[in-house]
Coordinates of C-alpha atoms in Angstrom, one line a residue:
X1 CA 0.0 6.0 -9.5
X2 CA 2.8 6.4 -6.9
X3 CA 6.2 4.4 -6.7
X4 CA 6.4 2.2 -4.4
X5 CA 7.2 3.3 -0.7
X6 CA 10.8 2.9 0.4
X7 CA 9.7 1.2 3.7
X8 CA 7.5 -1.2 1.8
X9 CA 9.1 -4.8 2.7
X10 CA 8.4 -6.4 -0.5
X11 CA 9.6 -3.6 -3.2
X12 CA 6.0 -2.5 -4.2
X13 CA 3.4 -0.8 -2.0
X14 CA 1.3 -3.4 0.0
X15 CA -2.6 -3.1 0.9
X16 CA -5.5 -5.6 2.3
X17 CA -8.2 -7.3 1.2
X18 CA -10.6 -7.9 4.4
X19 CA -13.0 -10.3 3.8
X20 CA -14.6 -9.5 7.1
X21 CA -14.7 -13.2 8.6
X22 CA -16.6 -14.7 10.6
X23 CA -14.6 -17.4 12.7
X24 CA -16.4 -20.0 14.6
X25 CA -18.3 -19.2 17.8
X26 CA -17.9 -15.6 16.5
X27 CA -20.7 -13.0 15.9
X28 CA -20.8 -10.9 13.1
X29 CA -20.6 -7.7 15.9
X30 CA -17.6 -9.3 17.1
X31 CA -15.9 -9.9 13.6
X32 CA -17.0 -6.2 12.4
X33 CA -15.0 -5.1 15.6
X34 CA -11.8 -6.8 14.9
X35 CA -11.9 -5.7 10.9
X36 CA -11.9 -2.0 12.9
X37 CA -9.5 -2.9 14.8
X38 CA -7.3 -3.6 11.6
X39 CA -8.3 -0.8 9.8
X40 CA -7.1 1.5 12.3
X41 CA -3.5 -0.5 12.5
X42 CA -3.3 -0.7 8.9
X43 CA -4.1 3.2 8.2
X44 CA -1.0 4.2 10.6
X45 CA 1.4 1.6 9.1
X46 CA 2.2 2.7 5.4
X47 CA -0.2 0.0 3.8
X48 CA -1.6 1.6 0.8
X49 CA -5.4 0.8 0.8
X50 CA -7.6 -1.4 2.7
X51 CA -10.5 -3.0 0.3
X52 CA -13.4 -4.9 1.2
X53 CA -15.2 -8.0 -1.4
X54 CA -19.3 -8.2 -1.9
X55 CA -20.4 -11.3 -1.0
X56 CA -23.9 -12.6 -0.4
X57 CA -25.2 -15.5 1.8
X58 CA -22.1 -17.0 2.9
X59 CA -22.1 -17.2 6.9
X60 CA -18.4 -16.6 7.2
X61 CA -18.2 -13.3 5.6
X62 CA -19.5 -10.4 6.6
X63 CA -18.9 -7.7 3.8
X64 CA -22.1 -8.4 1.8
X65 CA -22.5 -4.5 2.3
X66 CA -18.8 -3.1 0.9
X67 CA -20.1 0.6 1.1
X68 CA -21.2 0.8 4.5
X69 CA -18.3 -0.9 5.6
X70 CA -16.2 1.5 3.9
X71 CA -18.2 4.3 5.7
X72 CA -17.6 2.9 9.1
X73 CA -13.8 2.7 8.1
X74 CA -13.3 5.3 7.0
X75 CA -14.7 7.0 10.1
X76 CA -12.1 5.7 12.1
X77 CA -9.4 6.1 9.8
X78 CA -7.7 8.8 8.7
X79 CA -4.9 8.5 5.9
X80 CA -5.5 4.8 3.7
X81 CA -7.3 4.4 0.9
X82 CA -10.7 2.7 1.5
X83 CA -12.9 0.6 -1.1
X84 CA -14.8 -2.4 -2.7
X85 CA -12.7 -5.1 -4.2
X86 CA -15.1 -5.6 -5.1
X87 CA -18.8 -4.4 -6.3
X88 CA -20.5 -7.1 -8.4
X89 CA -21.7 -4.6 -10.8
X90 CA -24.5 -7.4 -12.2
X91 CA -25.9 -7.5 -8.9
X92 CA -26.5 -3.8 -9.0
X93 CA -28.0 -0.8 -11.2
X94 CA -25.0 1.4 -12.0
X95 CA -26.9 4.8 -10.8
X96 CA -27.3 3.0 -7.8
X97 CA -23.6 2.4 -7.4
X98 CA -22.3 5.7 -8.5
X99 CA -24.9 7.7 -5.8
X100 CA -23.1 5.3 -3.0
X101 CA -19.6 5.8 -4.0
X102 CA -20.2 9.5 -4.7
X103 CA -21.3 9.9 -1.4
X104 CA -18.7 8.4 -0.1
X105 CA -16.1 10.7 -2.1
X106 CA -18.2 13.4 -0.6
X107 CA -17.6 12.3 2.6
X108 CA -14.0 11.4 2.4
X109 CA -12.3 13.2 -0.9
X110 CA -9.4 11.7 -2.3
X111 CA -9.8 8.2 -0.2
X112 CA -12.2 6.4 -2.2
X113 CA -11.8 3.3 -4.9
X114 CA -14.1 1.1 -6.7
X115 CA -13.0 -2.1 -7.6
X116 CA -15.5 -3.9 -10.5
X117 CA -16.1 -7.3 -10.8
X118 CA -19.0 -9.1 -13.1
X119 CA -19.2 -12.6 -11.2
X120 CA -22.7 -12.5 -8.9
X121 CA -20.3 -13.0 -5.6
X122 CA -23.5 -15.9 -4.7
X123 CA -25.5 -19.1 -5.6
X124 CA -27.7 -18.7 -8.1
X125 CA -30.7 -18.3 -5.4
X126 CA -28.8 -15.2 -3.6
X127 CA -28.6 -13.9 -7.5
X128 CA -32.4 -14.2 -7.7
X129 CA -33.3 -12.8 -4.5
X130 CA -31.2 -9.8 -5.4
X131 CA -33.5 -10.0 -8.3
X132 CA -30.9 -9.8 -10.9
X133 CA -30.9 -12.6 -13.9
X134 CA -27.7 -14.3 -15.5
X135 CA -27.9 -12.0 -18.4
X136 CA -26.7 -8.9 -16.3
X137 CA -23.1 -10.4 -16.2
X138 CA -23.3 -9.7 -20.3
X139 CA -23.7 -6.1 -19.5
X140 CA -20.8 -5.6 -17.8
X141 CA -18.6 -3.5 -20.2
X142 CA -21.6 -1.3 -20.9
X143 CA -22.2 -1.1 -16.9
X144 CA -18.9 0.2 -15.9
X145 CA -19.5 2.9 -19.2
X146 CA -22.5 3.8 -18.0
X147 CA -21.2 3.8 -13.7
X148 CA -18.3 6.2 -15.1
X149 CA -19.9 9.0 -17.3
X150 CA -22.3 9.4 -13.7
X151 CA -19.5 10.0 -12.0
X152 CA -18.0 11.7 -14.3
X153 CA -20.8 14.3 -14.8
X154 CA -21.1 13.0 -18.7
X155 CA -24.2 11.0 -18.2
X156 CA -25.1 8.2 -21.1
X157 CA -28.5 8.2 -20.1
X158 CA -30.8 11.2 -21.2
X159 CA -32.2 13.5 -18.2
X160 CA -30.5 11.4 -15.6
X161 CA -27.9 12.9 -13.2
X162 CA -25.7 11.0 -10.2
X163 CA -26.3 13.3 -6.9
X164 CA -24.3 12.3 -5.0
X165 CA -22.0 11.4 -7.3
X166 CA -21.4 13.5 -10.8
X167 CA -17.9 15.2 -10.6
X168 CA -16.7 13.1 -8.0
X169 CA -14.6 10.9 -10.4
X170 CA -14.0 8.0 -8.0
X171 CA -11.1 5.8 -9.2
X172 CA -12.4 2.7 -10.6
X173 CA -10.3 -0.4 -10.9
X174 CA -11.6 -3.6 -13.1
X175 CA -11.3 -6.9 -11.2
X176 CA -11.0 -10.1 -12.9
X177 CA -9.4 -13.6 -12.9
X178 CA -9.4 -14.6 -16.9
X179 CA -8.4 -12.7 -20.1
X180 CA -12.1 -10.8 -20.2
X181 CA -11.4 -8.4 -17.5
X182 CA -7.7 -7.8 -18.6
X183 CA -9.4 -7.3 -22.0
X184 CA -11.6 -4.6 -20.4
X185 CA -9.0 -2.8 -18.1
X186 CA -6.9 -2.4 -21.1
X187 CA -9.6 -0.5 -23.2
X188 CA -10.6 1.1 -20.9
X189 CA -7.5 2.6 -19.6
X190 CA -8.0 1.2 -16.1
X191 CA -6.3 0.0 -13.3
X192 CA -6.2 -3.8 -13.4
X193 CA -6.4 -6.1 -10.1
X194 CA -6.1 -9.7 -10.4
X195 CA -7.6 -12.7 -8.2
X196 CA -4.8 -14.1 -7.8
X197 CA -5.2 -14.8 -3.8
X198 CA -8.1 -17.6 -5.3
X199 CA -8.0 -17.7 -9.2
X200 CA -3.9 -17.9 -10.4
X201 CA -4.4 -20.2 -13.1
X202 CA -4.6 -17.1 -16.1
X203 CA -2.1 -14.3 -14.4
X204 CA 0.8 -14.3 -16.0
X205 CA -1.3 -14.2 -19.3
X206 CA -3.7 -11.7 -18.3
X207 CA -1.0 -9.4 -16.8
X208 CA 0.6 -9.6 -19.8
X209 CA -2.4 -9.2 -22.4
X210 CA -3.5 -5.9 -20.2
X211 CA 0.1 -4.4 -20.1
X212 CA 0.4 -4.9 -24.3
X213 CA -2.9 -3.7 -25.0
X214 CA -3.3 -0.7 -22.9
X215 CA -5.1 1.9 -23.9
X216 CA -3.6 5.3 -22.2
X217 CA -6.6 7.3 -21.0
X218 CA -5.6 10.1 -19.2
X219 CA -9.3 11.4 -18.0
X220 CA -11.3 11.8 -14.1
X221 CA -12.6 8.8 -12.7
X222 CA -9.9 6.5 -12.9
X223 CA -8.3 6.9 -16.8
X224 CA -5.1 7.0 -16.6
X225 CA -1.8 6.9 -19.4
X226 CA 0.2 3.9 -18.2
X227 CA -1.2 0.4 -16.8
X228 CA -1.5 -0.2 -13.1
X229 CA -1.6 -4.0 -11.9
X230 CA -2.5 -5.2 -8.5
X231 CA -2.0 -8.8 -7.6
X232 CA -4.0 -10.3 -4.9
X233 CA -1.9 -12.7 -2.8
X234 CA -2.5 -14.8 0.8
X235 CA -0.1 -15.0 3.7
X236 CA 0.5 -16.3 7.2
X237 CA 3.6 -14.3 8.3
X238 CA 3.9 -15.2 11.8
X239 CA 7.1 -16.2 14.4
X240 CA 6.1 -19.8 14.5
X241 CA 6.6 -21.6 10.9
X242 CA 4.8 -25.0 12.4
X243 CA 1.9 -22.8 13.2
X244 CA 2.1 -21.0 10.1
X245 CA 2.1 -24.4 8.2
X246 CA -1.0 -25.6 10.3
X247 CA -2.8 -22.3 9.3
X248 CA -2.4 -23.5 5.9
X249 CA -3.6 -27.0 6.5
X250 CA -6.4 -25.6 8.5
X251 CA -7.3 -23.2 5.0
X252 CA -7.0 -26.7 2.6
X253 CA -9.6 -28.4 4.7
X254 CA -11.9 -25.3 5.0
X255 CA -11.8 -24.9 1.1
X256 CA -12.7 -28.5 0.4
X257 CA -15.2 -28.4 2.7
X258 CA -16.8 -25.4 0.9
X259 CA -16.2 -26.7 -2.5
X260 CA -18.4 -30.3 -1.5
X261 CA -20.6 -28.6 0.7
X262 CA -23.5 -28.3 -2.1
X263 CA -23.5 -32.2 -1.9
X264 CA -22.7 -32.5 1.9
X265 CA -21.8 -31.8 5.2
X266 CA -18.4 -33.4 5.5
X267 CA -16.0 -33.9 8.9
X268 CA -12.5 -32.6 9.3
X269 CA -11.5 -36.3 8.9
X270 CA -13.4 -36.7 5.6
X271 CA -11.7 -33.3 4.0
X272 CA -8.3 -34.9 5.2
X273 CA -9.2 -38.0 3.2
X274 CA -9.9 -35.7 -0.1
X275 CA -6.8 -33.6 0.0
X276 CA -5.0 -36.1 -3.0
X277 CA -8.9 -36.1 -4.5
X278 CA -9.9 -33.7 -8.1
X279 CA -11.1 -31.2 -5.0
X280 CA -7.4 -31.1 -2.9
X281 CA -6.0 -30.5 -6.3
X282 CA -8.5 -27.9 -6.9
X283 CA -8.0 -26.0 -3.8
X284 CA -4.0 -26.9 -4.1
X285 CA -3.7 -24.8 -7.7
X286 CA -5.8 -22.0 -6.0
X287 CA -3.2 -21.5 -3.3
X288 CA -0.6 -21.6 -6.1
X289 CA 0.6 -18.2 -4.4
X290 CA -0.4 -18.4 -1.1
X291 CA 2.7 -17.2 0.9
X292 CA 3.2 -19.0 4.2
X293 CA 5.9 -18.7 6.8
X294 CA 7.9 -16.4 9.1
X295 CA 7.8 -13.0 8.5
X296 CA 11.2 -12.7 6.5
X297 CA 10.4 -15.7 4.7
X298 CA 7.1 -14.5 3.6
X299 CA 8.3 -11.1 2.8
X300 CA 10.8 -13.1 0.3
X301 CA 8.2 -15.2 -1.1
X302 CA 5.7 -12.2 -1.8
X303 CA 8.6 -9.5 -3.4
X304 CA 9.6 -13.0 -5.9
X305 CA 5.6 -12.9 -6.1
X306 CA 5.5 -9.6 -7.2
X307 CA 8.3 -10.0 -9.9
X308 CA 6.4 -13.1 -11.0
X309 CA 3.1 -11.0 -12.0
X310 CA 4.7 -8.3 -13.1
X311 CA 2.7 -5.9 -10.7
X312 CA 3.3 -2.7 -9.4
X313 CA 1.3 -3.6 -6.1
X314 CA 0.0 -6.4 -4.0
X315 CA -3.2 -6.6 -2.0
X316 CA -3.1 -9.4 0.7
X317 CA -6.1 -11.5 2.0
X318 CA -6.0 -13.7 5.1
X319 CA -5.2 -17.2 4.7
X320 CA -5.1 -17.9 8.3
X321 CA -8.2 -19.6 10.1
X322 CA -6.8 -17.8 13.2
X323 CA -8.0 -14.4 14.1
X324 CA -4.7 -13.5 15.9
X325 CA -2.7 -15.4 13.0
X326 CA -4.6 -12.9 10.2
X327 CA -3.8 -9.6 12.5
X328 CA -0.4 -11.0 13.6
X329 CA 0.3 -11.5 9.5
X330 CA -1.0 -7.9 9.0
X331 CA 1.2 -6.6 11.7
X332 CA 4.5 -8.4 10.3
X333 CA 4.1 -7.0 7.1
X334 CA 3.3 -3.5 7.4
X335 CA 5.3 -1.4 5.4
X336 CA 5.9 1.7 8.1
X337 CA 7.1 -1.2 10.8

């Protein structure tokens, strides 16, 4: 893996997470445009990849379909890195992965990552309409084995070959917010990127089983001899600190609306009321990291971040309710600025 760009404002290389949001009143045409209109900034800016997260049957997300965004990107694009952060490998067969991702080497060599996650990234009636059962999140470890040796051209299953895909040697990177998928990584000899933009409570442990228990692996597809961490993160770095705090208020209320929203609809006024409740505390702990401010004070807060995790790159996701808040944050942080 590189070092860390001399240009990069927080002392390790910086990338995106776009979860392709769908802000109110907006189409998903619409919010498609604007995550094109930030892949182009972000490829011409120094940031060092640009992922996108499956997720199925949630209105305000639009990435349920992280390789054919990744296509479109990378069609207007020329220089980041493009990928899934990530797949969730249960939800899929892993021949049907590698053929997807393979193309999309083919297509754009050298550009491509695949981020792994075993969570179902849905309900459990998205999980059974994508025809998949709770037991294929046990499989995991023996997925991603079976996802690398096709793209690796050393196929564990007799008489069947990855086309598109075999030789291609995509770099894979294990996703995970607990001690299995730092487990993993580290066995594995893979990258390791961390949740910690929504799941902080285990990084510091995690980070620091994965680094002790590394496993060099110096191979194709992703093996590699030292351990690579990416910490996810969320920001508001914009001008106007008030606005930057009510961006963050704005995010409290959305999350405890989403949490309760099995139960209920619930107001603005009624999320305000459970911000001191089990559920504010909830979403309070899963903004543990969440990095809000003016652009100097935000680049602050993200390099003590980075110390802090121990990681040798951060991937940012928008905290910011505000479409021109997300790209202004985006804008204010790009390493090449």
């Amino acid at each position: 893996m590189a070092s860390a760009p001399s240009s990069s404002p927080v002392g390790v290389p910086l990338s995106i997470l776009d979860l392709a949001q769908v802000g109110p009143g907006e189409t998903v045409r619409e919010s498609l445009a604007h995550s094109t209109r930030l892949a182009k900034f972000a490829d011409t800016t120094g940031y060092r990849r640009l992922w996108y997260a499956e997720h199925h049957n949630m209105s305000a997300i639009a990435s349920a379909a992280p390789a054919v965004l990744i296509a479109h990107m990378a069609a207007h694009t020329e220089n980041i890195r493009l990928g899934a952060g990530g797949v969730m490998l249960p939800n899929h067969s892993p021949l049907t992965i590698a053929e997807q991702y393979g193309t999309l080497a083919e297509l754009y060599p050298g550009r491509i990552d695949l981020g792994l996650g075993r969570a179902p990234g849905g309900d459990q009636a998205t999980f059974a309409a994508l025809r998949r059962t709770h037991a294929a999140a046990e499989q995991f470890p023996r997925d991603v084995l079976e996802l690398q040796g096709y793209l690796r051209d050393e196929s564990r299953v007799a008489g069947v070959r990855a086309t598109p895909g075999a030789g291609t040697n995509v770099d894979l990177y294990i996703l995970g917010s607990s001690l299995f998928g730092a487990q993993l990584a580290a066995a594995l000899g893979l990258p390791y990127a961390f949740a910690s933009h929504f799941a902080p409570q285990a990084l510091t442990e995690a980070v620091a089983l994965y680094r002790r228990d590394f496993q060099p692996a110096p191979l194709p597809g992703g093996g590699q001899s030292e351990p690579y961490v990416i910490a996810g993160a969320t920001a508001v770095a914009i001008d106007d600190a008030e606005f930057a705090a009510e961006q963050l208020h704005q995010a409290v209320l959305q999350r405890i609306k989403h949490l309760v929203a099995h139960h209920r609809k619930i107001t603005d006024d009624e999320a305000e009321q459970l911000i001191d409740s089990p559920v504010g505390q909830q979403v309070a702990g899963m903004m543990r990291y969440a990095a809000v401010g003016t652009p100097a004070d935000v680049q602050d807060k993200l390099r003590d971040f980075a110390k802090h995790a121990d990681a040798d790159e951060l991937i940012v996701a928008s905290l910011a309710p505000d479409r021109q808040a997300w790209f202004d944050t985006v804008v204010n942080l790009a390493p090449g600025r």
